[in-house]
JSON list of C-alpha atoms in Angstrom, two decimals:
[
{"chain": "A", "resi": 1488, "resn": "UNK", "atom": "CA", "xyz": [2.26, 255.77, 165.44]},
{"chain": "A", "resi": 1489, "resn": "UNK", "atom": "CA", "xyz": [-0.63, 257.75, 166.89]},
{"chain": "A", "resi": 1490, "resn": "UNK", "atom": "CA", "xyz": [-4.22, 256.67, 167.46]},
{"chain": "A", "resi": 1491, "resn": "UNK", "atom": "CA", "xyz": [-5.69, 258.33, 164.37]},
{"chain": "A", "resi": 1492, "resn": "UNK", "atom": "CA", "xyz": [-3.11, 256.81, 162.04]},
{"chain": "A", "resi": 1493, "resn": "UNK", "atom": "CA", "xyz": [-3.57, 253.36, 163.57]},
{"chain": "A", "resi": 1494, "resn": "UNK", "atom": "CA", "xyz": [-7.37, 253.52, 163.29]},
{"chain": "A", "resi": 1495, "resn": "UNK", "atom": "CA", "xyz": [-7.16, 254.58, 159.64]},
{"chain": "A", "resi": 1496, "resn": "UNK", "atom": "CA", "xyz": [-4.47, 252.03, 158.74]},
{"chain": "A", "resi": 1497, "resn": "UNK", "atom": "CA", "xyz": [-6.27, 249.05, 160.25]},
{"chain": "A", "resi": 1498, "resn": "UNK", "atom": "CA", "xyz": [-9.86, 249.75, 159.26]},
{"chain": "A", "resi": 1499, "resn": "UNK", "atom": "CA", "xyz": [-10.94, 250.40, 162.83]},
{"chain": "A", "resi": 1500, "resn": "UNK", "atom": "CA", "xyz": [-12.09, 253.93, 162.16]},
{"chain": "A", "resi": 1501, "resn": "UNK", "atom": "CA", "xyz": [-15.53, 252.82, 161.00]},
{"chain": "A", "resi": 1502, "resn": "UNK", "atom": "CA", "xyz": [-15.96, 250.28, 163.80]},
{"chain": "A", "resi": 1503, "resn": "UNK", "atom": "CA", "xyz": [-15.08, 252.87, 166.42]},
{"chain": "A", "resi": 1504, "resn": "UNK", "atom": "CA", "xyz": [-16.80, 255.91, 164.96]},
{"chain": "A", "resi": 1505, "resn": "UNK", "atom": "CA", "xyz": [-18.77, 256.54, 168.14]},
{"chain": "A", "resi": 1506, "resn": "UNK", "atom": "CA", "xyz": [-16.19, 255.56, 170.77]},
{"chain": "A", "resi": 1507, "resn": "UNK", "atom": "CA", "xyz": [-13.22, 257.25, 169.13]},
{"chain": "A", "resi": 1508, "resn": "UNK", "atom": "CA", "xyz": [-15.15, 260.51, 168.81]},
{"chain": "A", "resi": 1509, "resn": "UNK", "atom": "CA", "xyz": [-15.15, 260.95, 172.57]},
{"chain": "A", "resi": 1510, "resn": "UNK", "atom": "CA", "xyz": [-12.06, 262.62, 174.04]},
{"chain": "A", "resi": 1511, "resn": "UNK", "atom": "CA", "xyz": [-12.25, 260.23, 177.00]},
{"chain": "A", "resi": 1512, "resn": "UNK", "atom": "CA", "xyz": [-11.59, 257.24, 174.71]},
{"chain": "A", "resi": 1513, "resn": "UNK", "atom": "CA", "xyz": [-8.50, 258.80, 173.17]},
{"chain": "A", "resi": 1514, "resn": "UNK", "atom": "CA", "xyz": [-7.32, 259.87, 176.62]},
{"chain": "A", "resi": 1515, "resn": "UNK", "atom": "CA", "xyz": [-7.68, 256.29, 177.89]},
{"chain": "A", "resi": 1516, "resn": "UNK", "atom": "CA", "xyz": [-5.54, 255.07, 174.97]},
{"chain": "A", "resi": 1517, "resn": "UNK", "atom": "CA", "xyz": [-2.87, 257.69, 175.69]},
{"chain": "A", "resi": 1518, "resn": "UNK", "atom": "CA", "xyz": [-2.86, 256.84, 179.41]},
{"chain": "A", "resi": 1519, "resn": "UNK", "atom": "CA", "xyz": [-2.12, 253.18, 178.71]},
{"chain": "A", "resi": 1520, "resn": "UNK", "atom": "CA", "xyz": [0.49, 254.09, 176.10]},
{"chain": "A", "resi": 1521, "resn": "UNK", "atom": "CA", "xyz": [2.35, 256.27, 178.62]},
{"chain": "A", "resi": 1522, "resn": "UNK", "atom": "CA", "xyz": [2.27, 253.54, 181.24]},
{"chain": "A", "resi": 1523, "resn": "UNK", "atom": "CA", "xyz": [3.59, 250.99, 178.76]},
{"chain": "A", "resi": 1524, "resn": "UNK", "atom": "CA", "xyz": [6.40, 253.26, 177.60]},
{"chain": "A", "resi": 1525, "resn": "UNK", "atom": "CA", "xyz": [7.47, 253.75, 181.22]},
{"chain": "A", "resi": 1526, "resn": "UNK", "atom": "CA", "xyz": [7.51, 249.98, 181.63]},
{"chain": "A", "resi": 1527, "resn": "UNK", "atom": "CA", "xyz": [9.47, 249.14, 178.47]},
{"chain": "A", "resi": 1528, "resn": "UNK", "atom": "CA", "xyz": [12.82, 250.67, 179.43]},
{"chain": "A", "resi": 1529, "resn": "UNK", "atom": "CA", "xyz": [16.09, 249.43, 177.87]},
{"chain": "A", "resi": 1530, "resn": "UNK", "atom": "CA", "xyz": [17.09, 247.96, 181.23]},
{"chain": "A", "resi": 1531, "resn": "UNK", "atom": "CA", "xyz": [13.79, 246.08, 181.53]},
{"chain": "A", "resi": 1532, "resn": "UNK", "atom": "CA", "xyz": [14.14, 244.68, 178.03]},
{"chain": "A", "resi": 1533, "resn": "UNK", "atom": "CA", "xyz": [17.64, 243.43, 178.82]},
{"chain": "A", "resi": 1534, "resn": "UNK", "atom": "CA", "xyz": [16.87, 241.88, 182.21]},
{"chain": "A", "resi": 1535, "resn": "UNK", "atom": "CA", "xyz": [13.26, 240.64, 182.20]},
{"chain": "A", "resi": 1536, "resn": "UNK", "atom": "CA", "xyz": [13.13, 236.82, 182.40]},
{"chain": "A", "resi": 1537, "resn": "UNK", "atom": "CA", "xyz": [11.49, 235.34, 179.30]},
{"chain": "A", "resi": 1538, "resn": "UNK", "atom": "CA", "xyz": [10.17, 231.93, 178.25]},
{"chain": "A", "resi": 1539, "resn": "UNK", "atom": "CA", "xyz": [11.98, 230.28, 175.35]},
{"chain": "A", "resi": 1540, "resn": "UNK", "atom": "CA", "xyz": [9.56, 227.35, 175.13]},
{"chain": "A", "resi": 1541, "resn": "UNK", "atom": "CA", "xyz": [5.96, 226.55, 176.01]},
{"chain": "A", "resi": 1542, "resn": "UNK", "atom": "CA", "xyz": [3.53, 223.66, 175.89]},
{"chain": "A", "resi": 1543, "resn": "UNK", "atom": "CA", "xyz": [1.16, 223.47, 172.93]},
{"chain": "A", "resi": 1544, "resn": "UNK", "atom": "CA", "xyz": [-1.94, 221.40, 172.12]},
{"chain": "A", "resi": 1545, "resn": "UNK", "atom": "CA", "xyz": [-1.92, 218.44, 169.80]},
{"chain": "A", "resi": 1546, "resn": "UNK", "atom": "CA", "xyz": [-3.21, 219.54, 166.41]},
{"chain": "A", "resi": 1547, "resn": "UNK", "atom": "CA", "xyz": [-6.21, 217.94, 164.74]},
{"chain": "A", "resi": 1548, "resn": "UNK", "atom": "CA", "xyz": [-6.21, 216.48, 161.27]},
{"chain": "A", "resi": 1549, "resn": "UNK", "atom": "CA", "xyz": [-4.38, 218.77, 158.85]},
{"chain": "A", "resi": 1550, "resn": "UNK", "atom": "CA", "xyz": [-3.59, 221.18, 161.67]},
{"chain": "A", "resi": 1551, "resn": "UNK", "atom": "CA", "xyz": [-6.89, 222.94, 161.10]},
{"chain": "A", "resi": 1552, "resn": "UNK", "atom": "CA", "xyz": [-7.88, 222.88, 164.76]},
{"chain": "A", "resi": 1553, "resn": "UNK", "atom": "CA", "xyz": [-6.32, 222.18, 168.13]},
{"chain": "A", "resi": 1554, "resn": "UNK", "atom": "CA", "xyz": [-7.39, 219.28, 170.32]},
{"chain": "A", "resi": 1555, "resn": "UNK", "atom": "CA", "xyz": [-8.36, 221.45, 173.27]},
{"chain": "A", "resi": 1556, "resn": "UNK", "atom": "CA", "xyz": [-6.87, 220.25, 176.54]},
{"chain": "A", "resi": 1557, "resn": "UNK", "atom": "CA", "xyz": [-4.67, 217.58, 174.94]},
{"chain": "A", "resi": 1558, "resn": "UNK", "atom": "CA", "xyz": [-1.04, 218.70, 174.94]},
{"chain": "A", "resi": 1559, "resn": "UNK", "atom": "CA", "xyz": [1.75, 217.65, 172.62]},
{"chain": "A", "resi": 1560, "resn": "UNK", "atom": "CA", "xyz": [4.54, 215.58, 174.18]},
{"chain": "A", "resi": 1561, "resn": "UNK", "atom": "CA", "xyz": [7.28, 218.05, 173.23]},
{"chain": "A", "resi": 1562, "resn": "UNK", "atom": "CA", "xyz": [7.20, 221.80, 173.94]},
{"chain": "A", "resi": 1563, "resn": "UNK", "atom": "CA", "xyz": [7.55, 224.40, 171.22]},
{"chain": "A", "resi": 1564, "resn": "UNK", "atom": "CA", "xyz": [11.05, 225.91, 171.14]},
{"chain": "A", "resi": 1565, "resn": "UNK", "atom": "CA", "xyz": [11.17, 229.58, 170.16]},
{"chain": "A", "resi": 1566, "resn": "UNK", "atom": "CA", "xyz": [14.93, 229.79, 169.67]},
{"chain": "A", "resi": 1567, "resn": "UNK", "atom": "CA", "xyz": [14.75, 227.69, 166.49]},
{"chain": "A", "resi": 1568, "resn": "UNK", "atom": "CA", "xyz": [12.51, 230.06, 164.53]},
{"chain": "A", "resi": 1569, "resn": "UNK", "atom": "CA", "xyz": [14.02, 233.19, 166.11]},
{"chain": "A", "resi": 1570, "resn": "UNK", "atom": "CA", "xyz": [17.57, 232.13, 165.29]},
{"chain": "A", "resi": 1571, "resn": "UNK", "atom": "CA", "xyz": [18.97, 231.67, 168.78]},
{"chain": "A", "resi": 1572, "resn": "UNK", "atom": "CA", "xyz": [18.84, 233.27, 172.22]},
{"chain": "A", "resi": 1573, "resn": "UNK", "atom": "CA", "xyz": [20.95, 236.35, 171.58]},
{"chain": "A", "resi": 1574, "resn": "UNK", "atom": "CA", "xyz": [20.39, 239.82, 173.10]},
{"chain": "A", "resi": 1575, "resn": "UNK", "atom": "CA", "xyz": [18.13, 241.04, 170.27]},
{"chain": "A", "resi": 1576, "resn": "UNK", "atom": "CA", "xyz": [15.77, 238.13, 170.77]},
{"chain": "A", "resi": 1577, "resn": "UNK", "atom": "CA", "xyz": [15.92, 238.61, 174.55]},
{"chain": "A", "resi": 1578, "resn": "UNK", "atom": "CA", "xyz": [14.62, 242.16, 174.03]},
{"chain": "A", "resi": 1579, "resn": "UNK", "atom": "CA", "xyz": [11.99, 240.96, 171.57]},
{"chain": "A", "resi": 1580, "resn": "UNK", "atom": "CA", "xyz": [10.58, 238.40, 174.00]},
{"chain": "A", "resi": 1581, "resn": "UNK", "atom": "CA", "xyz": [10.93, 240.77, 176.95]},
{"chain": "A", "resi": 1582, "resn": "UNK", "atom": "CA", "xyz": [8.83, 243.39, 175.19]},
{"chain": "A", "resi": 1583, "resn": "UNK", "atom": "CA", "xyz": [6.12, 240.84, 174.41]},
{"chain": "A", "resi": 1584, "resn": "UNK", "atom": "CA", "xyz": [6.32, 239.46, 177.96]},
{"chain": "A", "resi": 1585, "resn": "UNK", "atom": "CA", "xyz": [6.03, 242.86, 179.65]},
{"chain": "A", "resi": 1586, "resn": "UNK", "atom": "CA", "xyz": [3.14, 243.95, 177.43]},
{"chain": "A", "resi": 1587, "resn": "UNK", "atom": "CA", "xyz": [1.37, 240.67, 178.13]},
{"chain": "A", "resi": 1588, "resn": "UNK", "atom": "CA", "xyz": [1.92, 241.11, 181.86]},
{"chain": "A", "resi": 1589, "resn": "UNK", "atom": "CA", "xyz": [0.57, 244.67, 181.76]},
{"chain": "A", "resi": 1590, "resn": "UNK", "atom": "CA", "xyz": [-2.50, 243.53, 179.87]},
{"chain": "A", "resi": 1591, "resn": "UNK", "atom": "CA", "xyz": [-3.19, 240.72, 182.32]},
{"chain": "A", "resi": 1592, "resn": "UNK", "atom": "CA", "xyz": [-3.01, 243.19, 185.21]},
{"chain": "A", "resi": 1593, "resn": "UNK", "atom": "CA", "xyz": [-5.38, 245.71, 183.63]},
{"chain": "A", "resi": 1594, "resn": "UNK", "atom": "CA", "xyz": [-7.88, 243.63, 181.65]},
{"chain": "A", "resi": 1595, "resn": "UNK", "atom": "CA", "xyz": [-10.59, 241.09, 182.44]},
{"chain": "A", "resi": 1596, "resn": "UNK", "atom": "CA", "xyz": [-9.66, 239.13, 179.30]},
{"chain": "A", "resi": 1597, "resn": "UNK", "atom": "CA", "xyz": [-9.29, 235.36, 179.62]},
{"chain": "A", "resi": 1598, "resn": "UNK", "atom": "CA", "xyz": [-6.63, 234.85, 176.94]},
{"chain": "A", "resi": 1599, "resn": "UNK", "atom": "CA", "xyz": [-4.05, 237.04, 175.24]},
{"chain": "A", "resi": 1600, "resn": "UNK", "atom": "CA", "xyz": [-1.10, 236.53, 172.93]},
{"chain": "A", "resi": 1601, "resn": "UNK", "atom": "CA", "xyz": [1.50, 238.54, 170.99]},
{"chain": "A", "resi": 1602, "resn": "UNK", "atom": "CA", "xyz": [2.65, 237.15, 167.64]},
{"chain": "A", "resi": 1603, "resn": "UNK", "atom": "CA", "xyz": [5.35, 238.18, 165.19]},
{"chain": "A", "resi": 1604, "resn": "UNK", "atom": "CA", "xyz": [5.43, 237.36, 161.48]},
{"chain": "A", "resi": 1605, "resn": "UNK", "atom": "CA", "xyz": [8.42, 235.16, 160.65]},
{"chain": "A", "resi": 1606, "resn": "UNK", "atom": "CA", "xyz": [9.69, 233.22, 157.64]},
{"chain": "A", "resi": 1607, "resn": "UNK", "atom": "CA", "xyz": [10.16, 229.48, 158.19]},
{"chain": "A", "resi": 1608, "resn": "UNK", "atom": "CA", "xyz": [11.53, 229.02, 154.70]},
{"chain": "A", "resi": 1609, "resn": "UNK", "atom": "CA", "xyz": [11.77, 230.86, 151.39]},
{"chain": "A", "resi": 1610, "resn": "UNK", "atom": "CA", "xyz": [8.14, 230.09, 150.62]},
{"chain": "A", "resi": 1611, "resn": "UNK", "atom": "CA", "xyz": [6.55, 229.73, 154.07]},
{"chain": "A", "resi": 1612, "resn": "UNK", "atom": "CA", "xyz": [5.64, 232.52, 156.51]},
{"chain": "A", "resi": 1613, "resn": "UNK", "atom": "CA", "xyz": [3.92, 232.13, 159.88]},
{"chain": "A", "resi": 1614, "resn": "UNK", "atom": "CA", "xyz": [2.77, 234.10, 162.87]},
{"chain": "A", "resi": 1615, "resn": "UNK", "atom": "CA", "xyz": [4.78, 232.83, 165.85]},
{"chain": "A", "resi": 1616, "resn": "UNK", "atom": "CA", "xyz": [3.56, 233.33, 169.40]},
{"chain": "A", "resi": 1617, "resn": "UNK", "atom": "CA", "xyz": [6.09, 235.23, 171.53]},
{"chain": "A", "resi": 1618, "resn": "UNK", "atom": "CA", "xyz": [4.25, 235.52, 174.85]},
{"chain": "A", "resi": 1619, "resn": "UNK", "atom": "CA", "xyz": [0.76, 234.84, 176.16]},
{"chain": "A", "resi": 1620, "resn": "UNK", "atom": "CA", "xyz": [-1.46, 234.09, 179.15]},
{"chain": "A", "resi": 1621, "resn": "UNK", "atom": "CA", "xyz": [-4.38, 231.69, 179.39]},
{"chain": "A", "resi": 1622, "resn": "UNK", "atom": "CA", "xyz": [-4.88, 228.14, 178.18]},
{"chain": "A", "resi": 1623, "resn": "UNK", "atom": "CA", "xyz": [-2.24, 226.50, 176.01]},
{"chain": "A", "resi": 1624, "resn": "UNK", "atom": "CA", "xyz": [-2.66, 227.25, 172.31]},
{"chain": "A", "resi": 1625, "resn": "UNK", "atom": "CA", "xyz": [-0.90, 226.61, 169.03]},
{"chain": "A", "resi": 1626, "resn": "UNK", "atom": "CA", "xyz": [2.46, 228.26, 168.52]},
{"chain": "A", "resi": 1627, "resn": "UNK", "atom": "CA", "xyz": [2.26, 229.11, 164.82]},
{"chain": "A", "resi": 1628, "resn": "UNK", "atom": "CA", "xyz": [-0.44, 230.26, 162.42]},
{"chain": "A", "resi": 1629, "resn": "UNK", "atom": "CA", "xyz": [0.29, 229.83, 158.71]},
{"chain": "A", "resi": 1630, "resn": "UNK", "atom": "CA", "xyz": [0.14, 233.05, 156.72]},
{"chain": "A", "resi": 1631, "resn": "UNK", "atom": "CA", "xyz": [-1.75, 231.59, 153.78]},
{"chain": "A", "resi": 1632, "resn": "UNK", "atom": "CA", "xyz": [-5.08, 232.49, 152.20]},
{"chain": "A", "resi": 1633, "resn": "UNK", "atom": "CA", "xyz": [-6.31, 228.93, 152.75]},
{"chain": "A", "resi": 1634, "resn": "UNK", "atom": "CA", "xyz": [-5.67, 229.04, 156.50]},
{"chain": "A", "resi": 1635, "resn": "UNK", "atom": "CA", "xyz": [-6.92, 232.62, 156.76]},
{"chain": "A", "resi": 1636, "resn": "UNK", "atom": "CA", "xyz": [-10.34, 231.46, 155.57]},
{"chain": "A", "resi": 1637, "resn": "UNK", "atom": "CA", "xyz": [-10.85, 229.89, 159.00]},
{"chain": "A", "resi": 1638, "resn": "UNK", "atom": "CA", "xyz": [-8.49, 231.90, 161.22]},
{"chain": "A", "resi": 1639, "resn": "UNK", "atom": "CA", "xyz": [-8.78, 235.50, 162.36]},
{"chain": "A", "resi": 1640, "resn": "UNK", "atom": "CA", "xyz": [-5.10, 235.52, 163.28]},
{"chain": "A", "resi": 1641, "resn": "UNK", "atom": "CA", "xyz": [-3.98, 234.55, 159.80]},
{"chain": "A", "resi": 1642, "resn": "UNK", "atom": "CA", "xyz": [-6.57, 236.80, 158.12]},
{"chain": "A", "resi": 1643, "resn": "UNK", "atom": "CA", "xyz": [-5.42, 239.85, 160.09]},
{"chain": "A", "resi": 1644, "resn": "UNK", "atom": "CA", "xyz": [-1.77, 238.89, 159.61]},
{"chain": "A", "resi": 1645, "resn": "UNK", "atom": "CA", "xyz": [-2.25, 238.87, 155.85]},
{"chain": "A", "resi": 1646, "resn": "UNK", "atom": "CA", "xyz": [-4.58, 241.83, 155.40]},
{"chain": "A", "resi": 1647, "resn": "UNK", "atom": "CA", "xyz": [-3.53, 244.23, 158.16]},
{"chain": "A", "resi": 1648, "resn": "UNK", "atom": "CA", "xyz": [-7.21, 244.83, 158.86]},
{"chain": "A", "resi": 1649, "resn": "UNK", "atom": "CA", "xyz": [-8.33, 244.50, 162.47]},
{"chain": "A", "resi": 1650, "resn": "UNK", "atom": "CA", "xyz": [-11.18, 242.23, 163.51]},
{"chain": "A", "resi": 1651, "resn": "UNK", "atom": "CA", "xyz": [-13.42, 242.94, 166.48]},
{"chain": "A", "resi": 1652, "resn": "UNK", "atom": "CA", "xyz": [-15.91, 240.15, 167.18]},
{"chain": "A", "resi": 1653, "resn": "UNK", "atom": "CA", "xyz": [-18.15, 240.76, 170.18]},
{"chain": "A", "resi": 1654, "resn": "UNK", "atom": "CA", "xyz": [-20.38, 237.74, 169.52]},
{"chain": "A", "resi": 1655, "resn": "UNK", "atom": "CA", "xyz": [-18.48, 234.74, 168.18]},
{"chain": "A", "resi": 1656, "resn": "UNK", "atom": "CA", "xyz": [-21.60, 232.57, 167.82]},
{"chain": "A", "resi": 1657, "resn": "UNK", "atom": "CA", "xyz": [-23.32, 235.20, 165.68]},
{"chain": "A", "resi": 1658, "resn": "UNK", "atom": "CA", "xyz": [-20.16, 235.70, 163.61]},
{"chain": "A", "resi": 1659, "resn": "UNK", "atom": "CA", "xyz": [-19.96, 231.98, 162.84]},
{"chain": "A", "resi": 1660, "resn": "UNK", "atom": "CA", "xyz": [-23.71, 231.75, 162.16]},
{"chain": "A", "resi": 1661, "resn": "UNK", "atom": "CA", "xyz": [-23.33, 234.48, 159.56]},
{"chain": "A", "resi": 1662, "resn": "UNK", "atom": "CA", "xyz": [-20.65, 232.47, 157.77]},
{"chain": "A", "resi": 1663, "resn": "UNK", "atom": "CA", "xyz": [-17.50, 233.85, 159.34]},
{"chain": "A", "resi": 1664, "resn": "UNK", "atom": "CA", "xyz": [-14.56, 231.47, 159.42]},
{"chain": "A", "resi": 1665, "resn": "UNK", "atom": "CA", "xyz": [-13.39, 230.90, 162.97]},
{"chain": "A", "resi": 1666, "resn": "UNK", "atom": "CA", "xyz": [-10.53, 228.92, 164.50]},
{"chain": "A", "resi": 1667, "resn": "UNK", "atom": "CA", "xyz": [-11.75, 227.49, 167.81]},
{"chain": "A", "resi": 1668, "resn": "UNK", "atom": "CA", "xyz": [-9.08, 226.93, 170.45]},
{"chain": "A", "resi": 1669, "resn": "UNK", "atom": "CA", "xyz": [-11.34, 227.26, 173.50]},
{"chain": "A", "resi": 1670, "resn": "UNK", "atom": "CA", "xyz": [-15.09, 226.72, 173.05]},
{"chain": "A", "resi": 1671, "resn": "UNK", "atom": "CA", "xyz": [-15.82, 229.10, 175.95]},
{"chain": "A", "resi": 1672, "resn": "UNK", "atom": "CA", "xyz": [-14.64, 232.13, 173.97]},
{"chain": "A", "resi": 1673, "resn": "UNK", "atom": "CA", "xyz": [-17.49, 234.52, 173.09]},
{"chain": "A", "resi": 1674, "resn": "UNK", "atom": "CA", "xyz": [-15.60, 237.65, 172.01]},
{"chain": "A", "resi": 1675, "resn": "UNK", "atom": "CA", "xyz": [-12.27, 238.30, 170.29]},
{"chain": "A", "resi": 1676, "resn": "UNK", "atom": "CA", "xyz": [-10.15, 241.27, 169.28]},
{"chain": "A", "resi": 1677, "resn": "UNK", "atom": "CA", "xyz": [-7.41, 240.56, 166.76]},
{"chain": "A", "resi": 1678, "resn": "UNK", "atom": "CA", "xyz": [-5.34, 243.62, 165.86]},
{"chain": "A", "resi": 1679, "resn": "UNK", "atom": "CA", "xyz": [-2.37, 243.97, 163.49]},
{"chain": "A", "resi": 1680, "resn": "UNK", "atom": "CA", "xyz": [1.04, 245.25, 164.52]},
{"chain": "A", "resi": 1681, "resn": "UNK", "atom": "CA", "xyz": [2.55, 247.61, 161.95]},
{"chain": "A", "resi": 1682, "resn": "UNK", "atom": "CA", "xyz": [6.02, 248.95, 161.27]},
{"chain": "A", "resi": 1683, "resn": "UNK", "atom": "CA", "xyz": [6.87, 252.55, 160.39]},
{"chain": "A", "resi": 1684, "resn": "UNK", "atom": "CA", "xyz": [5.85, 251.92, 156.76]},
{"chain": "A", "resi": 1685, "resn": "UNK", "atom": "CA", "xyz": [2.53, 250.42, 157.93]},
{"chain": "A", "resi": 1686, "resn": "UNK", "atom": "CA", "xyz": [3.51, 246.92, 156.86]},
{"chain": "A", "resi": 1687, "resn": "UNK", "atom": "CA", "xyz": [2.15, 244.07, 159.00]},
{"chain": "A", "resi": 1688, "resn": "UNK", "atom": "CA", "xyz": [4.83, 242.65, 161.28]},
{"chain": "A", "resi": 1689, "resn": "UNK", "atom": "CA", "xyz": [2.59, 240.68, 163.64]},
{"chain": "A", "resi": 1690, "resn": "UNK", "atom": "CA", "xyz": [-0.68, 240.66, 165.54]},
{"chain": "A", "resi": 1691, "resn": "UNK", "atom": "CA", "xyz": [-2.06, 240.62, 169.04]},
{"chain": "A", "resi": 1692, "resn": "UNK", "atom": "CA", "xyz": [-5.07, 238.54, 169.95]},
{"chain": "A", "resi": 1693, "resn": "UNK", "atom": "CA", "xyz": [-7.36, 238.82, 172.97]},
{"chain": "A", "resi": 1694, "resn": "UNK", "atom": "CA", "xyz": [-10.24, 236.50, 173.82]},
{"chain": "A", "resi": 1695, "resn": "UNK", "atom": "CA", "xyz": [-12.96, 236.71, 176.46]},
{"chain": "A", "resi": 1696, "resn": "UNK", "atom": "CA", "xyz": [-15.68, 234.39, 177.74]},
{"chain": "A", "resi": 1697, "resn": "UNK", "atom": "CA", "xyz": [-18.19, 237.29, 177.74]},
{"chain": "A", "resi": 1698, "resn": "UNK", "atom": "CA", "xyz": [-20.09, 238.72, 174.77]},
{"chain": "A", "resi": 1699, "resn": "UNK", "atom": "CA", "xyz": [-19.74, 242.43, 173.99]},
{"chain": "A", "resi": 1700, "resn": "UNK", "atom": "CA", "xyz": [-16.44, 242.50, 175.87]},
{"chain": "A", "resi": 1701, "resn": "UNK", "atom": "CA", "xyz": [-14.48, 244.86, 173.63]},
{"chain": "A", "resi": 1702, "resn": "UNK", "atom": "CA", "xyz": [-15.81, 248.32, 174.36]},
{"chain": "A", "resi": 1703, "resn": "UNK", "atom": "CA", "xyz": [-14.89, 251.24, 176.59]},
{"chain": "A", "resi": 1704, "resn": "UNK", "atom": "CA", "xyz": [-11.59, 250.93, 178.43]},
{"chain": "A", "resi": 1705, "resn": "UNK", "atom": "CA", "xyz": [-11.15, 247.27, 177.43]},
{"chain": "A", "resi": 1706, "resn": "UNK", "atom": "CA", "xyz": [-11.10, 248.38, 173.81]},
{"chain": "A", "resi": 1707, "resn": "UNK", "atom": "CA", "xyz": [-8.90, 251.42, 174.52]},
{"chain": "A", "resi": 1708, "resn": "UNK", "atom": "CA", "xyz": [-6.46, 249.16, 176.36]},
{"chain": "A", "resi": 1709, "resn": "UNK", "atom": "CA", "xyz": [-6.04, 246.60, 173.59]},
{"chain": "A", "resi": 1710, "resn": "UNK", "atom": "CA", "xyz": [-5.61, 249.37, 170.98]},
{"chain": "A", "resi": 1711, "resn": "UNK", "atom": "CA", "xyz": [-2.98, 251.05, 173.17]},
{"chain": "A", "resi": 1712, "resn": "UNK", "atom": "CA", "xyz": [-1.07, 247.76, 173.29]},
{"chain": "A", "resi": 1713, "resn": "UNK", "atom": "CA", "xyz": [-1.18, 247.40, 169.51]},
{"chain": "A", "resi": 1714, "resn": "UNK", "atom": "CA", "xyz": [0.06, 250.95, 168.94]},
{"chain": "A", "resi": 1715, "resn": "UNK", "atom": "CA", "xyz": [2.85, 250.52, 171.50]},
{"chain": "A", "resi": 1716, "resn": "UNK", "atom": "CA", "xyz": [4.05, 247.25, 169.97]},
{"chain": "A", "resi": 1717, "resn": "UNK", "atom": "CA", "xyz": [3.87, 248.81, 166.51]},
{"chain": "A", "resi": 1718, "resn": "UNK", "atom": "CA", "xyz": [6.53, 251.28, 167.62]},
{"chain": "A", "resi": 1719, "resn": "UNK", "atom": "CA", "xyz": [8.63, 248.76, 169.54]},
{"chain": "A", "resi": 1720, "resn": "UNK", "atom": "CA", "xyz": [11.10, 245.91, 169.13]},
{"chain": "A", "resi": 1721, "resn": "UNK", "atom": "CA", "xyz": [8.51, 243.61, 167.54]},
{"chain": "A", "resi": 1722, "resn": "UNK", "atom": "CA", "xyz": [8.20, 246.04, 164.62]},
{"chain": "A", "resi": 1723, "resn": "UNK", "atom": "CA", "xyz": [11.95, 246.48, 163.94]}
]
């Protein structure tokens, strides 16, 4: 998937009308894409160590919000929802892990996660976190309209429309539903991951403690990640 198709498919074209018009923005996206492709070799996907479990916060009443800083007694186990620790899932987690590592090395973001849409049962779908950096956060986001009313992750996972919020306080003041994991977050970029038919297969989410964070190369970088993942193992 190229930049133009991704911008049109996710509704970002209007948000980025000025930035995307400059050749330097598109060139920055392509530069990061090339670096990521060089990183995500078959050998790397087969051999990169991955985490099969991670600590998660206790959830508040009804699971509507996390109790920030208070961790659940038991870790979240990825192998259950992924169906085991076979080679396909090794590659899936390795891709998410390597992309997350690249982002951490090249961005000033304070939190980042890669999620894939998965079915928990015949009538329940969730976004499950595959890899991340930053403070502990919930492992699953329900893909329901009710939860999406207060969660960017779920809203983007259902709609396939990206959300760029460069002032969280203003967004909430204007009536936007917002799931608060870390009260220090002031900006967020939540972008869908799409398969070859432009169906939503997951999301990536980046959060920063600075307002107006997602512009220039920071924005080009996070878009490059989304396009790369949309053509990778996560989208198969």
